[in-house]
Coordinates of C-alpha atoms and ligand atoms in Angstrom, one line a residue:
Chain A
X1 CA 0.0 0.0 0.0
X2 CA 0.9 3.6 -0.2
X3 CA 2.7 4.9 2.9
X4 CA 2.0 8.5 3.7
X5 CA 2.3 10.8 6.7
X6 CA 0.8 14.1 7.6
X7 CA 2.5 17.2 6.9
X8 CA 3.8 19.2 9.9
X9 CA 1.4 21.8 11.1
X10 CA 3.5 24.9 10.1
X11 CA 3.6 23.7 6.5
X12 CA 0.0 23.0 6.5
X13 CA -0.9 26.4 8.1
X14 CA 1.0 28.0 5.3
X15 CA -0.8 26.0 2.7
X16 CA -4.2 26.9 4.1
X17 CA -3.5 30.7 4.2
X18 CA -6.5 32.6 3.0
X19 CA -9.0 29.8 3.4
X20 CA -11.7 30.5 6.1
X21 CA -13.7 27.4 5.3
X22 CA -12.6 24.1 4.0
X23 CA -14.2 20.8 3.1
X24 CA -12.3 17.8 4.5
X25 CA -11.6 14.6 2.5
X26 CA -10.0 11.4 3.9
X27 CA -9.3 8.0 2.4
X28 CA -10.6 4.7 3.5
X29 CA -7.7 2.7 2.0
X30 CA -4.0 3.2 2.6
X31 CA -4.3 6.5 4.5
X32 CA -6.6 4.9 7.0
X33 CA -4.3 2.0 7.6
X34 CA -1.2 4.4 8.0
X35 CA -3.3 6.5 10.3
X36 CA -2.7 9.6 8.2
X37 CA -6.1 10.1 6.7
X38 CA -8.8 7.7 8.1
X39 CA -12.0 8.7 10.0
X40 CA -10.1 9.4 13.1
X41 CA -7.5 11.7 11.5
X42 CA -10.2 13.5 9.6
X43 CA -12.0 14.1 13.0
X44 CA -8.8 15.3 14.7
X45 CA -7.9 17.5 11.7
X46 CA -11.3 19.1 12.1
X47 CA -10.5 20.0 15.7
X48 CA -7.1 21.3 14.9
X49 CA -8.6 23.5 12.1
X50 CA -11.1 24.9 14.6
X51 CA -8.3 26.0 16.9
X52 CA -6.8 27.9 14.0
X53 CA -10.2 29.6 13.2
X54 CA -10.8 27.6 10.0
X55 CA -14.4 26.3 9.7
X56 CA -15.1 22.8 8.3
X57 CA -18.2 22.9 6.0
X58 CA -18.3 19.1 5.8
X59 CA -16.2 16.0 5.4
X60 CA -16.0 12.6 3.7
X61 CA -13.8 9.6 3.8
X62 CA -13.8 8.2 0.3
X63 CA -13.4 4.5 -0.1
X64 CA -10.3 4.7 -2.3
X65 CA -9.4 8.3 -3.0
X66 CA -7.2 7.2 -5.9
X67 CA -10.4 6.1 -7.7
X68 CA -11.2 9.1 -9.9
X69 CA -14.8 8.2 -10.6
X70 CA -15.6 7.4 -7.0
X71 CA -13.8 10.5 -5.8
X72 CA -15.9 12.7 -8.1
X73 CA -19.1 10.9 -7.1
X74 CA -18.5 11.4 -3.4
X75 CA -17.8 15.0 -3.9
X76 CA -21.0 15.4 -5.9
X77 CA -22.9 13.9 -3.1
X78 CA -21.5 16.6 -0.7
X79 CA -22.0 19.3 -3.3
X80 CA -23.6 21.8 -0.8
X81 CA -20.9 21.5 1.7
X82 CA -18.1 21.5 -1.0
X83 CA -19.7 24.7 -2.6
X84 CA -19.7 26.6 0.8
X85 CA -15.9 25.9 1.3
X86 CA -13.1 28.1 -0.1
X87 CA -11.0 24.9 -0.6
X88 CA -10.7 21.2 -0.1
X89 CA -8.2 19.8 2.4
X90 CA -7.3 16.1 1.3
X91 CA -5.7 13.6 3.7
X92 CA -4.8 11.1 1.1
X93 CA -1.8 10.2 -1.0
X94 CA -0.7 12.2 -3.9
X95 CA -2.8 10.1 -6.1
X96 CA -5.9 10.7 -4.0
X97 CA -5.2 14.4 -3.7
X98 CA -5.1 14.6 -7.5
X99 CA -8.4 12.6 -7.9
X100 CA -10.0 15.4 -5.9
X101 CA -8.2 18.1 -8.0
X102 CA -9.5 16.6 -11.1
X103 CA -13.1 16.5 -9.7
X104 CA -13.3 19.9 -8.4
X105 CA -12.4 23.5 -9.5
X106 CA -11.7 24.6 -6.0
X107 CA -8.2 25.1 -4.5
X108 CA -7.1 21.7 -3.1
X109 CA -4.7 21.5 -0.2
X110 CA -2.8 18.2 0.3
X111 CA -2.4 17.3 4.0
X112 CA -0.1 14.4 3.5
X113 CA 3.3 13.5 2.1
X114 CA 3.4 10.3 0.3
X115 CA 6.5 8.2 1.0
X116 CA 6.6 4.9 -0.8
X117 CA 4.8 1.7 -1.7
X118 CA 5.2 -0.2 1.4
X119 CA 4.8 -3.5 3.1
X120 CA 3.3 -3.5 6.6
X121 CA 5.6 -5.1 9.2
X122 CA 3.2 -4.3 12.0
X123 CA 0.9 -1.3 12.6
X124 CA 2.9 1.9 12.3
X125 CA 6.0 0.0 10.8
X126 CA 6.3 0.1 7.1
X127 CA 9.1 -1.0 4.8
X128 CA 9.7 -0.3 1.2
X129 CA 10.3 -3.5 -0.9
X130 CA 9.2 -2.6 -4.3
X131 CA 9.7 0.6 -6.2
X132 CA 7.6 -0.4 -9.3
X133 CA 10.5 -0.4 -11.6
X134 CA 8.3 -2.0 -14.4
X135 CA 10.8 -4.8 -15.1
X136 CA 10.7 -7.3 -12.2
X137 CA 13.9 -9.2 -11.4
X138 CA 12.7 -11.1 -8.2
X139 CA 12.5 -14.5 -10.0
X140 CA 16.3 -14.4 -10.2
X141 CA 17.0 -12.8 -6.8
X142 CA 15.4 -15.2 -4.4
X143 CA 12.4 -12.9 -4.0
X144 CA 14.5 -10.0 -2.7
X145 CA 14.5 -6.8 -4.6
X146 CA 17.9 -5.2 -5.2
X147 CA 16.4 -2.4 -7.2
X148 CA 14.6 -1.2 -4.0
X149 CA 16.3 -2.7 -0.9
X150 CA 19.9 -2.1 -2.0
X151 CA 20.6 1.6 -1.3
X152 CA 22.2 2.0 -4.7
X153 CA 19.8 -0.2 -6.6
X154 CA 22.8 -2.3 -7.9
X155 CA 22.1 -5.2 -10.2
X156 CA 25.3 -7.2 -10.1
X157 CA 26.2 -7.9 -6.5
X158 CA 27.4 -5.9 -3.5
X159 CA 29.3 -2.7 -3.5
X160 CA 32.5 -2.3 -1.6
X161 CA 30.8 -0.8 1.3
X162 CA 29.1 -4.0 2.5
X163 CA 30.4 -4.9 6.0
X164 CA 29.5 -8.1 7.7
X165 CA 26.4 -8.3 5.7
X166 CA 25.3 -4.9 6.5
X167 CA 24.7 -2.0 4.2
X168 CA 27.2 0.9 4.0
X169 CA 24.7 3.5 4.7
X170 CA 23.3 2.0 7.9
X171 CA 24.7 -0.7 10.1
X172 CA 21.2 -1.5 11.2
X173 CA 20.1 -2.4 7.7
X174 CA 21.0 -5.7 6.0
X175 CA 22.9 -5.5 2.6
X176 CA 20.3 -6.6 0.1
X177 CA 23.0 -8.6 -1.9
X178 CA 24.0 -10.4 1.1
X179 CA 20.5 -11.5 1.8
X180 CA 20.1 -12.6 -1.9
X181 CA 23.4 -14.5 -1.7
X182 CA 22.4 -16.3 1.5
X183 CA 19.0 -17.3 0.3
X184 CA 20.2 -18.5 -3.1
X185 CA 22.8 -20.5 -1.4
X186 CA 20.2 -22.2 0.9
X187 CA 18.1 -22.9 -2.3
X188 CA 21.2 -24.3 -4.0
X189 CA 20.7 -21.9 -6.9
X190 CA 23.1 -19.4 -8.6
X191 CA 20.4 -17.6 -10.4
X192 CA 21.4 -13.8 -10.7
X193 CA 25.0 -14.6 -10.1
X194 CA 25.3 -16.7 -13.2
X195 CA 25.4 -13.7 -15.6
X196 CA 26.1 -10.1 -15.8
X197 CA 22.8 -8.4 -15.4
X198 CA 22.3 -5.8 -18.2
X199 CA 21.4 -2.2 -17.3
X200 CA 17.7 -1.7 -16.7
X201 CA 15.4 -0.6 -19.4
X202 CA 13.8 2.4 -17.9
X203 CA 11.9 3.3 -21.1
X204 CA 8.8 1.5 -19.8
X205 CA 8.9 3.9 -16.8
X206 CA 8.4 7.0 -18.8
X207 CA 6.3 9.4 -16.9
X208 CA 3.3 9.7 -16.6
X209 CA 2.8 5.9 -16.5
X210 CA -0.4 4.5 -18.1
X211 CA -1.7 1.0 -18.3
X212 CA -4.9 -0.4 -20.0
X213 CA -6.0 -4.0 -19.4
X214 CA -7.1 -5.4 -22.8
X215 CA -10.3 -7.2 -22.5
Chain B
X1 CA 50.0 4.0 -24.9
X2 CA 49.3 3.7 -21.2
X3 CA 52.4 3.4 -19.2
X4 CA 50.4 1.6 -16.5
X5 CA 49.3 -1.0 -19.0
X6 CA 52.8 -1.4 -20.4
X7 CA 54.4 -1.8 -17.0
X8 CA 51.8 -4.2 -15.8
X9 CA 52.2 -6.2 -19.0
X10 CA 56.0 -6.3 -18.4
X11 CA 55.3 -7.6 -14.9
X12 CA 56.9 -4.7 -13.2
X13 CA 55.9 -3.8 -9.6
X14 CA 53.7 -0.8 -10.2
X15 CA 53.0 2.1 -7.8
X16 CA 50.1 4.4 -8.1
X17 CA 48.8 7.1 -5.7
X18 CA 45.9 9.4 -5.8
X19 CA 45.0 13.1 -5.7
X20 CA 41.7 14.8 -5.2
X21 CA 40.6 17.6 -7.5
X22 CA 40.2 21.0 -5.7
X23 CA 36.9 22.4 -4.3
X24 CA 37.3 25.3 -6.5
X25 CA 37.9 26.3 -10.2
X26 CA 41.7 26.6 -10.1
X27 CA 43.7 23.4 -10.4
X28 CA 47.1 24.9 -10.3
X29 CA 47.9 23.6 -6.8
X30 CA 46.6 20.1 -7.7
X31 CA 48.9 20.0 -10.8
X32 CA 51.8 21.1 -8.7
X33 CA 51.0 18.4 -6.1
X34 CA 50.7 15.9 -8.9
X35 CA 54.0 16.9 -10.5
X36 CA 55.9 15.9 -7.2
X37 CA 54.4 12.4 -7.7
X38 CA 55.3 12.2 -11.4
X39 CA 57.8 9.5 -11.0
X40 CA 55.1 7.1 -9.9
X41 CA 53.4 5.0 -12.7
X42 CA 50.1 6.8 -12.6
X43 CA 47.9 9.0 -10.4
X44 CA 44.3 8.2 -9.6
X45 CA 42.1 11.3 -9.8
X46 CA 39.1 10.8 -7.4
X47 CA 35.6 11.6 -8.6
X48 CA 33.6 13.5 -6.0
X49 CA 35.1 11.2 -3.4
X50 CA 33.0 10.3 -0.5
X51 CA 30.2 12.1 -2.4
X52 CA 31.8 15.5 -1.7
X53 CA 31.4 17.9 -4.5
X54 CA 34.6 19.0 -6.1
X55 CA 36.1 19.9 -9.5
X56 CA 35.3 17.0 -12.1
X57 CA 37.8 14.2 -12.1
X58 CA 37.7 14.3 -15.9
X59 CA 38.8 18.0 -15.9
X60 CA 41.8 17.4 -13.6
X61 CA 42.7 14.3 -15.5
X62 CA 42.7 16.1 -18.8
X63 CA 44.9 18.9 -17.2
X64 CA 47.3 16.1 -15.9
X65 CA 47.6 14.6 -19.4
X66 CA 48.5 18.0 -20.8
X67 CA 51.1 18.4 -18.1
X68 CA 52.7 15.0 -19.0
X69 CA 51.4 13.2 -16.0
X70 CA 49.5 9.9 -16.4
X71 CA 46.1 9.8 -14.7
X72 CA 43.8 7.0 -13.9
X73 CA 40.5 8.7 -14.2
X74 CA 38.0 7.5 -11.5
X75 CA 34.5 7.4 -12.5
X76 CA 31.4 6.6 -10.4
X77 CA 27.9 5.8 -11.3
X78 CA 26.4 7.9 -8.5
X79 CA 26.2 11.2 -10.3
X80 CA 25.6 10.5 -14.0
X81 CA 23.2 8.5 -16.0
X82 CA 24.3 6.4 -19.0
X83 CA 24.4 9.2 -21.5
X84 CA 26.6 11.3 -19.3
X85 CA 28.9 8.5 -18.5
X86 CA 29.4 7.5 -22.1
X87 CA 29.9 11.1 -23.2
X88 CA 32.4 11.6 -20.4
X89 CA 34.3 8.5 -21.5
X90 CA 34.5 9.8 -25.1
X91 CA 35.7 13.1 -23.6
X92 CA 38.3 11.3 -21.7
X93 CA 39.6 9.6 -24.8
X94 CA 39.8 13.1 -26.5
X95 CA 42.0 14.2 -23.7
X96 CA 44.3 11.2 -24.2
X97 CA 43.1 9.6 -20.9
X98 CA 43.4 5.8 -21.2
X99 CA 43.4 4.5 -17.7
X100 CA 40.1 4.2 -15.9
X101 CA 38.9 3.1 -12.5
X102 CA 35.3 2.4 -12.8
X103 CA 33.2 2.3 -9.6
X104 CA 29.7 2.3 -8.3
X105 CA 30.5 5.2 -5.9
X106 CA 29.9 5.9 -2.2
X107 CA 26.3 6.7 -1.4
X108 CA 25.3 10.5 -1.5
X109 CA 24.3 10.3 2.2
X110 CA 28.1 10.3 3.2
X111 CA 28.9 13.4 1.5
X112 CA 28.3 17.2 1.5
X113 CA 25.2 17.1 -0.6
X114 CA 23.1 14.5 1.2
X115 CA 19.9 15.9 -0.4
X116 CA 21.2 15.0 -3.8
X117 CA 19.4 12.3 -5.9
X118 CA 21.7 9.5 -6.6
X119 CA 21.7 8.2 -10.1
X120 CA 23.0 4.6 -10.3
X121 CA 21.5 4.2 -13.7
X122 CA 24.5 1.8 -14.2
X123 CA 26.5 -0.1 -11.7
X124 CA 30.3 -0.7 -11.9
X125 CA 29.9 -4.0 -13.7
X126 CA 27.7 -2.5 -16.4
X127 CA 30.0 0.6 -16.6
X128 CA 32.9 -1.8 -17.3
X129 CA 30.7 -3.5 -20.0
X130 CA 30.0 0.0 -21.4
X131 CA 33.7 1.1 -21.6
X132 CA 34.5 -2.2 -23.3
X133 CA 31.8 -1.7 -25.8
X134 CA 32.9 1.8 -26.6
X135 CA 36.4 0.4 -27.2
X136 CA 34.8 -1.9 -29.8
X137 CA 33.3 1.2 -31.5
X138 CA 29.7 0.8 -30.3
X139 CA 27.7 2.7 -27.6
X140 CA 25.1 1.2 -25.3
X141 CA 22.4 1.7 -27.8
X142 CA 24.3 -0.3 -30.4
X143 CA 25.1 2.8 -32.4
X144 CA 28.5 2.9 -34.1
X145 CA 31.0 5.5 -33.0
X146 CA 33.0 7.8 -35.5
X147 CA 36.1 6.5 -33.7
X148 CA 36.7 4.0 -31.0
X149 CA 38.4 5.1 -27.8
X150 CA 41.4 3.3 -26.4
X151 CA 41.1 2.5 -22.6
X152 CA 42.8 0.5 -20.0
X153 CA 39.8 0.0 -17.7
X154 CA 40.2 -1.0 -14.1
X155 CA 38.0 -1.8 -11.2
X156 CA 37.9 -1.9 -7.4
X157 CA 37.7 -4.9 -5.1
X158 CA 37.5 -5.3 -1.3
X159 CA 39.7 -8.3 -0.6
X160 CA 38.8 -8.4 3.1
X161 CA 35.0 -8.2 2.6
X162 CA 33.0 -11.1 4.1
X163 CA 31.6 -13.3 2.9
X164 CA 34.5 -14.1 0.7
X165 CA 32.6 -16.0 -1.9
X166 CA 30.1 -13.3 -2.5
X167 CA 32.8 -10.7 -2.9
X168 CA 34.6 -13.0 -5.3
X169 CA 31.5 -13.7 -7.4
X170 CA 31.5 -9.9 -8.2
X171 CA 35.2 -9.9 -8.8
X172 CA 34.7 -12.6 -11.5
X173 CA 31.9 -10.6 -12.9
X174 CA 34.1 -7.6 -13.3
X175 CA 36.8 -9.6 -15.1
X176 CA 34.1 -11.1 -17.3
X177 CA 33.0 -7.6 -18.2
X178 CA 36.4 -6.2 -19.1
X179 CA 38.3 -5.3 -16.0
X180 CA 41.9 -5.2 -17.1
X181 CA 43.4 -4.3 -13.6
X182 CA 42.3 -3.9 -10.0
X183 CA 43.0 -1.5 -7.3
X184 CA 41.9 -2.8 -3.9
X185 CA 40.3 -1.0 -1.1
X186 CA 42.7 -0.4 1.7
X187 CA 44.1 -3.7 3.1
X188 CA 45.6 -4.2 6.5
X189 CA 45.5 -8.0 7.0
X190 CA 48.4 -9.7 5.4
X191 CA 47.0 -13.2 5.7
X192 CA 43.6 -12.2 4.4
X193 CA 45.1 -10.4 1.4
X194 CA 47.4 -13.3 0.5
X195 CA 44.4 -15.6 0.6
X196 CA 42.6 -13.3 -1.7
X197 CA 45.6 -13.3 -4.0
X198 CA 45.7 -17.0 -4.1
X199 CA 42.1 -17.1 -5.4
X200 CA 42.7 -14.2 -7.7
X201 CA 46.0 -15.0 -9.3
X202 CA 44.8 -17.8 -11.5
X203 CA 42.4 -15.3 -13.2
X204 CA 45.6 -13.4 -14.4
X205 CA 44.4 -9.8 -14.0
X206 CA 46.9 -7.6 -12.2
X207 CA 46.1 -6.4 -8.8
X208 CA 47.4 -3.3 -7.0
X209 CA 47.0 -3.6 -3.2
X210 CA 45.5 -0.5 -1.6
X211 CA 47.9 0.7 1.1
X212 CA 46.6 3.4 3.3
X213 CA 48.9 5.5 5.6
X214 CA 47.5 5.5 9.1
X215 CA 48.6 8.7 10.9
X216 CA 47.4 7.8 14.3
X217 CA 45.0 5.7 16.2
X218 CA 42.3 8.4 16.1
X219 CA 42.4 8.3 12.3
X220 CA 42.2 4.5 12.3
X221 CA 39.2 4.6 14.5
X222 CA 37.6 7.3 12.4
X223 CA 38.1 5.2 9.2
X224 CA 36.5 2.2 10.9
X225 CA 33.5 4.2 11.9
X226 CA 33.0 6.3 8.8
X227 CA 34.5 4.9 5.7
X228 CA 32.7 2.2 3.9
X229 CA 34.8 -0.9 3.3
X230 CA 37.8 0.1 5.5
X231 CA 38.4 -2.1 8.4
X232 CA 41.7 -1.5 10.5
X233 CA 42.3 -4.4 12.8
X234 CA 42.3 -3.7 16.5
X235 CA 45.9 -4.9 16.8
X236 CA 47.0 -2.1 14.5
X237 CA 45.0 0.5 16.3
X238 CA 46.7 -0.7 19.5
X239 CA 50.2 -0.4 17.9
X240 CA 49.5 3.2 16.8
X241 CA 48.0 4.0 20.3
X242 CA 51.1 2.8 22.1
X243 CA 53.6 4.4 19.8
X244 CA 55.5 7.6 20.8
X245 CA 55.6 8.4 17.2
X246 CA 52.3 7.3 15.6
X247 CA 53.1 8.7 12.2
X248 CA 56.4 6.7 12.0
X249 CA 54.4 3.6 13.2
X250 CA 52.0 4.3 10.5
X251 CA 54.8 4.4 7.9
X252 CA 56.1 1.1 9.3
X253 CA 52.7 -0.5 9.0
X254 CA 52.4 0.7 5.4
X255 CA 55.9 -0.7 4.6
X256 CA 54.9 -4.0 5.9
X257 CA 51.8 -4.1 3.7
X258 CA 53.9 -3.0 0.8
X259 CA 56.2 -5.9 1.4
X260 CA 53.3 -8.3 1.4
X261 CA 52.2 -6.8 -2.0
X262 CA 55.7 -7.3 -3.4
X263 CA 55.5 -10.9 -2.5
X264 CA 52.0 -11.7 -3.8
X265 CA 50.7 -9.1 -6.2
X266 CA 51.7 -6.7 -9.0
X267 CA 51.8 -3.4 -7.3
X268 CA 50.4 -1.0 -4.7
X269 CA 48.0 1.9 -4.7
X270 CA 49.2 4.3 -2.1
X271 CA 46.7 6.5 -0.1
X272 CA 48.8 8.9 1.9
X273 CA 46.3 11.7 2.5
X274 CA 48.6 14.8 2.5
X275 CA 51.9 12.9 3.4
X276 CA 53.0 12.3 -0.1
X277 CA 56.5 13.2 1.1
X278 CA 56.5 10.0 3.0
X279 CA 55.9 7.8 -0.1
X280 CA 59.7 7.1 -0.8
X281 CA 60.1 5.9 2.8
X282 CA 57.0 3.7 2.5
X283 CA 58.4 2.2 -0.7
X284 CA 62.0 1.7 0.7
X285 CA 62.9 -1.9 1.0
Ligands
SF4_301 S1 12.5 -5.6 -9.4 FE1 11.9 -4.7 -7.5 S2 11.2 -2.6 -7.9 FE2 11.1 -3.8 -9.9 S3 9.0 -4.6 -9.9 FE3 10.4 -6.2 -8.9 S4 10.1 -5.9 -6.7 FE4 9.4 -4.0 -7.8
SF4_302 S1 26.1 -2.4 1.1 FE1 24.7 -3.7 -0.1 S2 22.7 -2.8 0.1 FE2 24.1 -1.2 0.7 S3 24.5 -0.1 -1.1 FE3 26.1 -1.7 -1.0 S4 25.3 -3.3 -2.2 FE4 23.6 -2.0 -1.8

């Protein structure tokens, strides 16, 4: 899921300058799980806004804010409250914020910073394991992603900074290539170590990405 | 032709050292400094070493060539994508630079621009492949070059890294992808290094042992804590700690390592960090 966290209050205050009334939007998916934009956070945000003299004309937690049609529909259902507001404060990832921006002409204020596509270790603890590179190499790397979990995204084995299986940037982090090596060894496979891995083809990652499932 | 290549081919014992480009736009002092080291076989020119921004290694290497000093152009994958790396390699050829040391590069978080976006479009193995391809007259896209550059491409290895087999897998890959010589990370453990050379020798690619001058125990501890891949054994830190003249002790330690290198590999790469005047002493037999 998309890991996000709330912007600090100073930054948010600045972004809300000039808005006396806002409509609040949360997201029922990732931002709810990350505790950055669910029901509870929307409620608390409303209280905080009140202390700063900003009125909340209404609020909604959209099922998945990244769903453009659904976001548009939910906003239309709250048209009166939305119309009364000077702007819309969105507690969702960057995708969700833009669903709202697409669906309304009002000024949209994003309340979250989106961090990464993350795995949940436990509540409140998230780890980045995939950076959506578009050309997955996991089948050859024992299910461990070097593109993402190696600090340099190296494709041909560890750098000279690996020390006792740890990464050069942080003793507390395992070197991805050490993990790959150990796991392949246990499986009795040489896989990725058999060949020089060619440079990645990033052309499939041209921005903005689009994908259409053929029916 | 590259003097480094010639001397290695002639099985001579080769000595290299390194200089860092200045943090500024005037290379006069760096060239002066390099001239004092001109009798060595070649001089590495570091590339934003430790991810600290300085004059480009390409510029200083080009100036050294013009001054008649043979550089080894260090090039990392941290700061440039494949277009920039290839065009810099062609630029190097235009300056007459042949020796390359192709590296992945320290992570940007170590340096003075921790907010920079690291590139790593290629890794060191792929950069070696790229240089090899250019020498054959084709770029990474398969396009022909109007003239093929001539390089003597080297790579780095950390002989003391654990696990040995994992480090050695990458060593083999680098050779398969065109590494024509190696300079090692600073080595301090004679037995460990000799063990590495035993495995490496059959592959017949010349190795220059990295010998770093330890100035005192504090420096050794600092390296252990802050420099990726450098591990000064506790026994050596002790020796420096207990000496009345730590710098002389450091020179003695370096001489011991040079002696090990003379016995089992083809040269040394000296890292003396401002004490270049001590190089003759370190090399004396
Ligand atoms: S290689 Fe890594 S980043 Fe790319 S798709 Fe697979 S898991 Fe994701
Ligand atoms: S130590 Fe391992 S994980 Fe860290 S940058 Fe080097 S190869 Fe990647």
